[in-house]
Amino acid sequence: MTCDQAAHAIEDLSQILHSLSQQLAHGRSTIRITRRLPALRRFDIACSSCGSGNRAGARFCQRCGALLNAAPGYGAGHVQSRTLTFTVAARTDTGRVRHQNQDSVYTGVIPLPDGQQAYLCLVADGMGGAAAGEYASRLAADVSRAYLEQESTSHPPATDAAWQALLRDAVRAANRQIYDAARTDAARRGMGTTLTMALLVGDRLHIASVGDSRVYLLNTNGVTDDGAPSAQLTSDHSLVARLVDIGQLTPEQARVHPQRNILYRSIGTDPSVDVDTRSEALEPGDIVLLCSDGLVNHVSDEEIARIALGETDPDCAVMRLVSLANERGGRDNISVVMVRVSGER
Ligand code: CA
């Protein structure tokens, strides 16, 4: 491990420890501290963009999101602009255990000044007692959508970097409002939410994410090392995801880990927030899928890909995914947004 990689790993762990201390300070009592400290492990693949280490088999850099190994038919560069059609389905469900649904989803058109349109999909997974989590996720959705609408109409970005900067600003506007609301209202103290957005503009997909709600890009070309038609474009900002990265947990152990809900990055818990962003090319036949952890706690990546690609109707696919999570216990709120991309190749 290089000094840079060790520094990144220690920085990640210090973020986790800071988050745990904040949660304890806010009265959380369910954090279990064990004597077993995570050992830093030598990483197998170095990212050519940022130099960070990644575990063997990873397709995308866990730090900067860059593609680690280009696969045939899945380039990271720009493609010729063309007209694509997006068919969208969304569903949010309380699940079988919780009494409230603290998830929020949104899908809708963002008008651009030249008569073009962008399409926004969003999932937010709120946390906080009473109705605070529900309020936080709804506020995150409303504030970020309104910010995007206002700015895209008056100053539409022209590049991937500019779209990503706009998404980051939208997420930060939501963070500020929720942070302020949590500080000024005792009933809402400590509330927070994840916020994951996918903005489809022409043949480009722009993503912003904080927390552990995910975006997948699925297609039949096969985009993972083992040929599975699945790629998670977002990093989970959760304790268990980092423990998987440093080899202390397997993905299967992480899925059922009692501390899987602990996030070290979320919206509304700090006055400022780091936002992950990235852009990808879209092709006819692609499926963009957003979901909250209520889905992935019960349904594997392979099952998500098989159902999403196997159904021609996105509504049916979304319904089947939510039903499967409920059949397996529905421990948490379940949200799924799916976009099927069609057009001429
Ligand atoms: Ca959740």
Short mmCIF file of N, CA and C and ligand atoms in Angstrom, two decimals, residues 98 103 125-126 212 261 292-294 297 332-333, ligand 1:
data_model
loop_
_atom_site.label_atom_id
_atom_site.label_comp_id
_atom_site.label_asym_id
_atom_site.label_seq_id
_atom_site.Cartn_x
_atom_site.Cartn_y
_atom_site.Cartn_z
N ARG A 98 -42.20 -1.67 9.38
CA ARG A 98 -42.32 -0.27 9.80
C ARG A 98 -43.77 0.21 9.70
N ASP A 103 -39.24 7.01 3.26
CA ASP A 103 -38.61 7.22 1.95
C ASP A 103 -39.42 8.24 1.16
N ASP A 125 -34.00 8.63 1.62
CA ASP A 125 -34.37 7.67 2.66
C ASP A 125 -34.14 8.37 4.00
N GLY A 126 -35.22 8.81 4.62
CA GLY A 126 -35.11 9.64 5.81
C GLY A 126 -34.87 8.85 7.08
N ASP A 212 -26.68 5.89 1.38
CA ASP A 212 -26.58 4.53 0.82
C ASP A 212 -27.73 4.17 -0.11
N ASN A 261 -27.23 0.03 9.04
CA ASN A 261 -27.91 1.31 8.85
C ASN A 261 -27.05 2.52 9.22
N SER A 292 -33.71 2.42 -2.51
CA SER A 292 -33.29 2.59 -1.12
C SER A 292 -32.80 1.24 -0.60
N ASP A 293 -32.18 1.25 0.58
CA ASP A 293 -31.60 0.00 1.09
C ASP A 293 -32.66 -1.03 1.45
N GLY A 294 -33.92 -0.62 1.56
CA GLY A 294 -35.00 -1.58 1.82
C GLY A 294 -35.12 -2.63 0.72
N ASN A 297 -31.44 -4.89 0.94
CA ASN A 297 -31.34 -5.73 2.12
C ASN A 297 -31.90 -7.13 1.85
N ASP A 332 -37.73 -2.93 5.99
CA ASP A 332 -37.55 -1.47 5.91
C ASP A 332 -38.46 -0.95 4.80
N ASN A 333 -38.57 0.37 4.70
CA ASN A 333 -39.30 0.97 3.57
C ASN A 333 -38.55 0.62 2.28
CA CA B 1 -33.92 2.63 4.68
#
